[in-house]
Short mmCIF file of C-alpha atoms and ligand atoms in Angstrom, two decimals:
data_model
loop_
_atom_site.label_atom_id
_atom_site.label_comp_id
_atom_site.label_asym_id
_atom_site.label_seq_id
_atom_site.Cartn_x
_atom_site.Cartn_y
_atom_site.Cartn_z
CA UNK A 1438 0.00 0.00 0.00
CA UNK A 1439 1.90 3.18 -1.12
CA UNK A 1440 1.45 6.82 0.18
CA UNK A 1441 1.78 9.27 -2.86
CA UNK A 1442 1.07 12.70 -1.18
CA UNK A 1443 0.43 13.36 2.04
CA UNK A 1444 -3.71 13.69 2.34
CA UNK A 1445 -4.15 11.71 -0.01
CA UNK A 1446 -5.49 7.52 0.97
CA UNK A 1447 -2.69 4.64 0.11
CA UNK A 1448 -2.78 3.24 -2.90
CA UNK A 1449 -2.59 -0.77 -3.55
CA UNK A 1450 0.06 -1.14 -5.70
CA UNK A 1451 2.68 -3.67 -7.46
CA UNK A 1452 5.86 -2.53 -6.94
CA UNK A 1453 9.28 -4.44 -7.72
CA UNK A 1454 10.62 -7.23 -4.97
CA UNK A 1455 13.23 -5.00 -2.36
CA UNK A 1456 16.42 -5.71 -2.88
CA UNK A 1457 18.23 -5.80 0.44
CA UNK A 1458 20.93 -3.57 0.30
CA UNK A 1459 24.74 -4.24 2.16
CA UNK A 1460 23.44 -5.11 6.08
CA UNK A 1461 20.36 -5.43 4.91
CA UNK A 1462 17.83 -8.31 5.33
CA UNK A 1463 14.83 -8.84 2.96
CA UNK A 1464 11.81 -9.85 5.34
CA UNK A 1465 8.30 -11.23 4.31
CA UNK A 1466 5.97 -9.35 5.99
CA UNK A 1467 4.48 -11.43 8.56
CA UNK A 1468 2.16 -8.77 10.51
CA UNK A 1469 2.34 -5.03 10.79
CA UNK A 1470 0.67 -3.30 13.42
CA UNK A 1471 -0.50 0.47 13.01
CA UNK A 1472 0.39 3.00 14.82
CA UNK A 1473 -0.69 6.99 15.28
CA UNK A 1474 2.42 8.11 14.05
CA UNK A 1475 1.44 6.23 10.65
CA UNK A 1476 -1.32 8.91 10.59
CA UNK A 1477 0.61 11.74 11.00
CA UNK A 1478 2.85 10.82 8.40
CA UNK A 1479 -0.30 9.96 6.17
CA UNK A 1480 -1.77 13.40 6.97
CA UNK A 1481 1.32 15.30 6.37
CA UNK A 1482 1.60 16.28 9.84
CA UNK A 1483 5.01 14.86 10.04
CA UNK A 1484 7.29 17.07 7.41
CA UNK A 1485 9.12 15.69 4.07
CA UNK A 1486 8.26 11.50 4.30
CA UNK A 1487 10.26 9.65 1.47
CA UNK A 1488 7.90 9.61 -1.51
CA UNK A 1489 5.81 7.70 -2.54
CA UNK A 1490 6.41 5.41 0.66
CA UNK A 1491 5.21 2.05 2.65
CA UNK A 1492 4.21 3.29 5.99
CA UNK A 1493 4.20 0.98 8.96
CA UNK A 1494 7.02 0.28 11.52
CA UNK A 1495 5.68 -2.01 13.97
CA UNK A 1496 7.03 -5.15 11.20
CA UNK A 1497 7.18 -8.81 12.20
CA UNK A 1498 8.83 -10.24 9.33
CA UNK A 1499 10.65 -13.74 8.70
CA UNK A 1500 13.99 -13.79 7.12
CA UNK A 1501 13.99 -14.13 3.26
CA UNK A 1502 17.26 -13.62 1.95
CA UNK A 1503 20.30 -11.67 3.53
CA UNK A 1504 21.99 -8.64 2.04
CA UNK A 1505 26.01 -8.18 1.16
CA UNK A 1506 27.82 -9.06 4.32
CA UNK A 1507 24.28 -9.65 6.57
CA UNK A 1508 25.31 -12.47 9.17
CA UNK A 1509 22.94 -11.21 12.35
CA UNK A 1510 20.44 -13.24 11.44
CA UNK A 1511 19.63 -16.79 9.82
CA UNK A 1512 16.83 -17.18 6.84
CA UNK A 1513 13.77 -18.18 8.15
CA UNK A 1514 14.10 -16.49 11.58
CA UNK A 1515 11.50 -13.99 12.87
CA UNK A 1516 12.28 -10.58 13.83
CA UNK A 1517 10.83 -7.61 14.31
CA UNK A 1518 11.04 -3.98 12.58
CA UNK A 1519 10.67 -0.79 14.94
CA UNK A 1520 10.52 2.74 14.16
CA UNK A 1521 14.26 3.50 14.71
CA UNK A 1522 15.57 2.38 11.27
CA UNK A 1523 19.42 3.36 11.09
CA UNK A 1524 21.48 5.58 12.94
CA UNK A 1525 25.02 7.54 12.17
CA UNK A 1526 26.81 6.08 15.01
CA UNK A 1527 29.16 9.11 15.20
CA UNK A 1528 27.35 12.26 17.04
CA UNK A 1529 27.50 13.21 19.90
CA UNK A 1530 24.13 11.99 20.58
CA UNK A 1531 24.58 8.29 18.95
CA UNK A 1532 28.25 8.32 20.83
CA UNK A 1533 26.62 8.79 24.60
CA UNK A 1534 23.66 6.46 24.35
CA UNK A 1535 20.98 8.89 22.80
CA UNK A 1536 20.53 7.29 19.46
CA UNK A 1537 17.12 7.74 19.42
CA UNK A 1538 17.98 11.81 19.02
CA UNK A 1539 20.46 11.38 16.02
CA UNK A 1540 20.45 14.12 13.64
CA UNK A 1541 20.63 11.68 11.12
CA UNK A 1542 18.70 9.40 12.48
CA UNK A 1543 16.24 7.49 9.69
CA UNK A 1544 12.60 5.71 10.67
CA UNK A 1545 11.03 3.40 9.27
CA UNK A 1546 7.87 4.24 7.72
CA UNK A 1547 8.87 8.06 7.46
CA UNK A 1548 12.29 7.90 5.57
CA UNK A 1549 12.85 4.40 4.65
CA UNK A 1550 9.81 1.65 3.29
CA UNK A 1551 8.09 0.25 5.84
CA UNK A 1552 5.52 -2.72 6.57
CA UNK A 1553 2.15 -2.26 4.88
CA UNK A 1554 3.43 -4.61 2.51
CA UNK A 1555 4.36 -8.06 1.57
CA UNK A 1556 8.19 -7.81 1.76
CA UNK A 1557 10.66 -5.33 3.01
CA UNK A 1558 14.01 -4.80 3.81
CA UNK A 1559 15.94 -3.53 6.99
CA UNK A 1560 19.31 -2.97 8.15
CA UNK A 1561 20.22 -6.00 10.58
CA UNK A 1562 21.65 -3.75 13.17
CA UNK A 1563 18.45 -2.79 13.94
CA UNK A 1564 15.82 -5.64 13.82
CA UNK A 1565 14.79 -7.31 17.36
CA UNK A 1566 14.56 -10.62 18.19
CA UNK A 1567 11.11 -11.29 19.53
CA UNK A 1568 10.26 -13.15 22.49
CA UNK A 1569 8.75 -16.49 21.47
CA UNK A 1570 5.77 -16.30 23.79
CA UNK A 1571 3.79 -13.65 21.09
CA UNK A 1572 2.22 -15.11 18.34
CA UNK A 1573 2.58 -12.70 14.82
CA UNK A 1574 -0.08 -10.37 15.29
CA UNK A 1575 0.27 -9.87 19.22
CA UNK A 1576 3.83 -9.32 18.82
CA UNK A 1577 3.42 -5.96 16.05
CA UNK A 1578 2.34 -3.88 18.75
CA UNK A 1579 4.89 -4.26 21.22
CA UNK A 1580 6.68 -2.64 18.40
CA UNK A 1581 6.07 0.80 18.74
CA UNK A 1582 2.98 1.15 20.99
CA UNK A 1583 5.28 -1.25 23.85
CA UNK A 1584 8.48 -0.28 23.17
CA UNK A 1585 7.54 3.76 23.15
CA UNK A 1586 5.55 3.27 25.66
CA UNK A 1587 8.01 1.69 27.90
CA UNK A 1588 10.58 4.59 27.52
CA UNK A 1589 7.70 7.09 28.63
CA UNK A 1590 6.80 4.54 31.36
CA UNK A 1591 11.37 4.64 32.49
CA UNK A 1592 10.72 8.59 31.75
CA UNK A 1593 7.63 9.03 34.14
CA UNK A 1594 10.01 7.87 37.25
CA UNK A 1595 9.24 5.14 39.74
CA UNK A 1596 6.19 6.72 41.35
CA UNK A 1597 3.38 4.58 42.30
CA UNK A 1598 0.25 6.61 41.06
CA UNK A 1599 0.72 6.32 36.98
CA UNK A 1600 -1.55 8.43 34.94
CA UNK A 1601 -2.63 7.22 31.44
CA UNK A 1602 -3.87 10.09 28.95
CA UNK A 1603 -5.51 8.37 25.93
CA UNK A 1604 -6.12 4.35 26.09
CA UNK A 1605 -5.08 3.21 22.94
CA UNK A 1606 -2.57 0.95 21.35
CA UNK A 1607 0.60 1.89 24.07
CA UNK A 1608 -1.71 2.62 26.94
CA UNK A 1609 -3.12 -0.63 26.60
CA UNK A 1610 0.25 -2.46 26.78
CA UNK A 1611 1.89 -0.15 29.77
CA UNK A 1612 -0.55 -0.14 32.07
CA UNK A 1613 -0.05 -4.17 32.08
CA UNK A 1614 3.42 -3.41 32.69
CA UNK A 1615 2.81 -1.03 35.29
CA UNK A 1616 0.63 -3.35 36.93
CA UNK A 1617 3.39 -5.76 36.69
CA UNK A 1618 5.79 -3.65 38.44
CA UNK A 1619 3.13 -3.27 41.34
CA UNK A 1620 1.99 0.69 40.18
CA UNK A 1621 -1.05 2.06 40.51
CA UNK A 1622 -2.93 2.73 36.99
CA UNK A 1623 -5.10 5.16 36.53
CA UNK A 1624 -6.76 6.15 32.94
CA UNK A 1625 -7.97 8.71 30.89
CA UNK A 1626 -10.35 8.53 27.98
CA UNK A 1627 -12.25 10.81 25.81
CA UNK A 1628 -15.21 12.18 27.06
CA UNK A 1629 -18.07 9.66 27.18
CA UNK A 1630 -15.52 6.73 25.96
CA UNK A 1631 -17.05 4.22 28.68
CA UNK A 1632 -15.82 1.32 26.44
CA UNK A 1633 -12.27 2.36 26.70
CA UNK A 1634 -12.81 3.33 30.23
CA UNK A 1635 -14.10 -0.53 30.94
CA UNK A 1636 -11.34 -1.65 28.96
CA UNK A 1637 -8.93 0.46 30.88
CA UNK A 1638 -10.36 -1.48 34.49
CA UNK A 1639 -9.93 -4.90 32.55
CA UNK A 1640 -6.03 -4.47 31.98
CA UNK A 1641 -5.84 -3.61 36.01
CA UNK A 1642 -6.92 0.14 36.04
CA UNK A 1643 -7.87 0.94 39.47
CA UNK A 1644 -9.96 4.63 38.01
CA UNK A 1645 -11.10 4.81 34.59
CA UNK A 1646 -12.79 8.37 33.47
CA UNK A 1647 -12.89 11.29 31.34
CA UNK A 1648 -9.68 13.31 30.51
CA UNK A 1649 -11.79 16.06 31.43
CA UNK A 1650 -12.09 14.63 35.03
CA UNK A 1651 -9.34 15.52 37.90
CA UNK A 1652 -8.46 12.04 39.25
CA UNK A 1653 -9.57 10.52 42.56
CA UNK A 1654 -6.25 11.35 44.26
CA UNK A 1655 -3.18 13.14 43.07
CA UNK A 1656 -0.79 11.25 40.79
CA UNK A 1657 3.55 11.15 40.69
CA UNK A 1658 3.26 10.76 36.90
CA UNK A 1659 1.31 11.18 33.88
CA UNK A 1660 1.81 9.84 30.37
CA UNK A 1661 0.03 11.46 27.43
CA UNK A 1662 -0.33 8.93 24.52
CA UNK A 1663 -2.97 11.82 23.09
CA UNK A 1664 -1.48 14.43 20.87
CA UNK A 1665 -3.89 16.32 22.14
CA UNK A 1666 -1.48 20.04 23.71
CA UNK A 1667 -4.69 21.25 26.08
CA UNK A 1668 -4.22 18.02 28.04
CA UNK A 1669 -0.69 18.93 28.71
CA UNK A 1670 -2.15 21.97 31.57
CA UNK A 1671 -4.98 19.48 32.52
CA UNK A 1672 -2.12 16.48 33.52
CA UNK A 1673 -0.03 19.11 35.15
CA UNK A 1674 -2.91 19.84 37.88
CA UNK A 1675 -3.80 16.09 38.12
CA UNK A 1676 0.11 15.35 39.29
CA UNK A 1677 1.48 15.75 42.83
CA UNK A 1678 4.66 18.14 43.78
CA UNK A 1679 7.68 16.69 42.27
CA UNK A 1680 5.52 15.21 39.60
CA UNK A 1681 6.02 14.41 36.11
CA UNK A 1682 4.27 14.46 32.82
CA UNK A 1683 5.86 13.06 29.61
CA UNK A 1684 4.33 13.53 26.31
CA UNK A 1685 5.12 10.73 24.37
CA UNK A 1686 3.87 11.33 20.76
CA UNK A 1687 5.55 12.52 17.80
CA UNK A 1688 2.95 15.18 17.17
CA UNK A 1689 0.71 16.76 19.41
CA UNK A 1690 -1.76 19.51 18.63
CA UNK A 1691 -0.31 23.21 20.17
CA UNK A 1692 -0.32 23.45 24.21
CA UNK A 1693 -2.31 26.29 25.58
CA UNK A 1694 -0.57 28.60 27.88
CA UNK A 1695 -0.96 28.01 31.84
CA UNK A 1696 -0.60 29.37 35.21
CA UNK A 1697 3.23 28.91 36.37
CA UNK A 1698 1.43 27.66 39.87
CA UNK A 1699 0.64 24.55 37.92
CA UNK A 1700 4.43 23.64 37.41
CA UNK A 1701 5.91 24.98 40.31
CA UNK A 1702 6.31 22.55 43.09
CA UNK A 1703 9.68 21.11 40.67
CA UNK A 1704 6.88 19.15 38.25
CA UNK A 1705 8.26 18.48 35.13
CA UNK A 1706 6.82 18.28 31.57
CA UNK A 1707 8.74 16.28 28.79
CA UNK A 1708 8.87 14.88 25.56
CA UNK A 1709 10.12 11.37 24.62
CA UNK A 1710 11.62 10.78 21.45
CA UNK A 1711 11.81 7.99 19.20
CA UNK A 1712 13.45 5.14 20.83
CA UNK A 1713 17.35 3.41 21.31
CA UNK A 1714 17.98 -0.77 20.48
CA UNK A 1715 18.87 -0.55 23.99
CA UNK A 1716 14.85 0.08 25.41
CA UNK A 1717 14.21 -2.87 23.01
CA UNK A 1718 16.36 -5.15 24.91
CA UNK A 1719 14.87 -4.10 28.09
CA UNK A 1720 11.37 -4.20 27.10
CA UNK A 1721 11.59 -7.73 25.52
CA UNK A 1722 13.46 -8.47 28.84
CA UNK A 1723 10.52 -7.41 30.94
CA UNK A 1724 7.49 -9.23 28.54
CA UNK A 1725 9.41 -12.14 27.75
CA UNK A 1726 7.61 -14.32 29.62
CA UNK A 1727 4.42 -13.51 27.70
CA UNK A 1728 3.77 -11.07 31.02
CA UNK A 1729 1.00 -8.65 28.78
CA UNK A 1730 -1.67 -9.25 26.88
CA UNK A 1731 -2.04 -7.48 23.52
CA UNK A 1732 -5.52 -6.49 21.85
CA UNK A 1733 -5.52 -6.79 18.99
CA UNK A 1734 -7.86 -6.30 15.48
CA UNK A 1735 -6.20 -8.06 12.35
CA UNK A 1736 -7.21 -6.54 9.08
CA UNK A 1737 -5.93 -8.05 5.78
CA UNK A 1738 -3.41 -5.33 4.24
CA UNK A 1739 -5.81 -4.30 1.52
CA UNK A 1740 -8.01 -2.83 4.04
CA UNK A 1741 -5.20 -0.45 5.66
CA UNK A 1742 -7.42 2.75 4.77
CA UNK A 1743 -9.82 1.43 6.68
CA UNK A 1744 -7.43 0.95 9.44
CA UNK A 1745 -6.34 4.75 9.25
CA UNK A 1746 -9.49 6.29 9.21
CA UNK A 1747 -11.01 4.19 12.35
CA UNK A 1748 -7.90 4.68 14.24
CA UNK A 1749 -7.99 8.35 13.77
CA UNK A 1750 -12.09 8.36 14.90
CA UNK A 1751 -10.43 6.32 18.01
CA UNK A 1752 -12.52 3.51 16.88
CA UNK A 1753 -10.57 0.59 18.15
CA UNK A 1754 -9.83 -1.41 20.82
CA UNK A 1755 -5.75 -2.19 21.64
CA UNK A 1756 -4.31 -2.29 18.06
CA UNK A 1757 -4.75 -2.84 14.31
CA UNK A 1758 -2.97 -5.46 12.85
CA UNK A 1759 -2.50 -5.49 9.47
CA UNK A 1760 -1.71 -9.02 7.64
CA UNK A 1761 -0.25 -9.88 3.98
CA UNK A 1762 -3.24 -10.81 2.36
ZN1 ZN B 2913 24.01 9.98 15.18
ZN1 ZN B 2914 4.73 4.15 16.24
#
């Protein structure tokens, strides 16, 4: 499925087989999950995507045939595909464990093909092994939605009262972690969302209501998975002194301004970025054991407009998955 211009819906299309490059391993696409960020690169909110281009970076893939010099992998062996697609190696940022804020830095999906396909390539250096406990389709979303999630979940701090802005695809997968590492969870929906809300409570939410609502009790952290800027003051009043909200989308709509009273008391607001190999690692680490469940939708690839436009009306629950048809 190609993207030709920005506002425009993907296109089926034959293209010719990927030919993987020096490094490079040629993957059949076994699953690709979908992720927001796909839709800000499909509404042009994210600025000068390679063109036309295969979105999707959430890629389990098996191994079809290795590039010049490839020897990280074996044909035949599943891996998975994240957003962080190569790297320079030599900044200052790649040289003191920040690759995730290369300059250079090239994602999948954005600059370089992605997964809403039936083959791709990838450079070796960057493909995960996958814990063996996730089927295809469960696994895609740890992609992105876990893996993203889980450095906003390390940048949030170690409090104990975790707040979730926006239950979607990474929200779904982090409060299970959280849970896991005995926090408290405590979620935030649209307005009048009472099935994401219940769905919150069933993955171990102890509160569940409107983003509009101040919680039950102050919180140490919040994590906004909405790119939604006016819930950036609202998350700031819901945490404790000390607290901390991260914002952990690539694009968020403009933040309105607010009372300095609402930071002071050393809260913090910040961004996460991207991600490194290295929160890979960990995250697989901590989910090996098949420790969260993913929710999941599979739709066959064909149907990946469909996908965009429900996901952007907020109309799922967990994750679409889309599969080679
Ligand atoms: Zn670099
Ligand atoms: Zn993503």
């Amino acid at each position: 499925m190609l993207l030709e211009r920005p506002g425009a819906p993907l296109r089926e299309a034959t293209v010719p087989r990927p030919v993987p490059g020096p490094g490079q391993v040629l993957l059949d696409v076994l699953a690709c999950g979908v992720c927001r960020t796909d839709l800000h690169v499909a509404d042009g909110e994210l600025p000068e995507p390679k063109l036309p281009l295969v979105l999707g970076h959430e890629i389990v893939g098996r191994v079809a045939e290795l590039g010049a010099g490839a020897s990280r992998f074996q044909v035949g062996e599943r891996v998975g595909v994240p957003w962080l697609g190569w790297t320079c190696g030599v900044c200052t940022y790649c040289r003191s464990g920040r690759e995730n804020l290369c300059d250079r830095a090239r994602f999948t999906g954005w600059q370089l093909d992605g997964g809403y396909a039936q083959q791709t390539v990838a450079d070796e250096r960057y493909c995960l092994p996958l814990p063996s406990a996730y089927g295809d389709i469960a696994a895609a979303p740890l992609l992105c939605a876990g893996l993203i999630g889980w450095r906003a979940l390390v940048a949030a701090g170690s409090g104990k009262r975790l707040g979730l802005y926006g239950f979607g695809a990474a929200a779904h997968l982090i409060a299970q972690v959280a849970r896991h590492q005995g926090r408290r969870v405590f979620a935030f929906t649209r307005p009048g969302d009472t099935a994401a809300q219940s769905f919150a409570r069933e993955l171990g939410a102890e509160w569940a209501g409107p983003s509009d609502a101040p919680p039950p009790e102050p919180l140490d952290a919040a994590i906004l998975f909405a790119p939604a800027g006016a819930l950036v003051p609202v998350a700031l009043r819901a945490v404790a002194k000390g607290g901390t909200v991260v914002c952990a989308g690539i694009h968020m709509s403009p933040i309105p301004s607010f009372p300095y009273d609402i930071l002071w008391g050393e809260r913090t607001v910040r961004s996460v970025a991207n991600l490194t190999r290295r929160d890979g690692e960990e995250f697989f680490e901590i989910v090996r054991e098949g420790a969260i469940r993913t929710e999941t939708e599979p739709l066959p690839l064909g149907r990946a407009n469909e996908a965009l436009d429900r996901l952007r009306r907020g109309a799922v629950r967990g994750a679409f998955v889309l599969t080679p048809d």
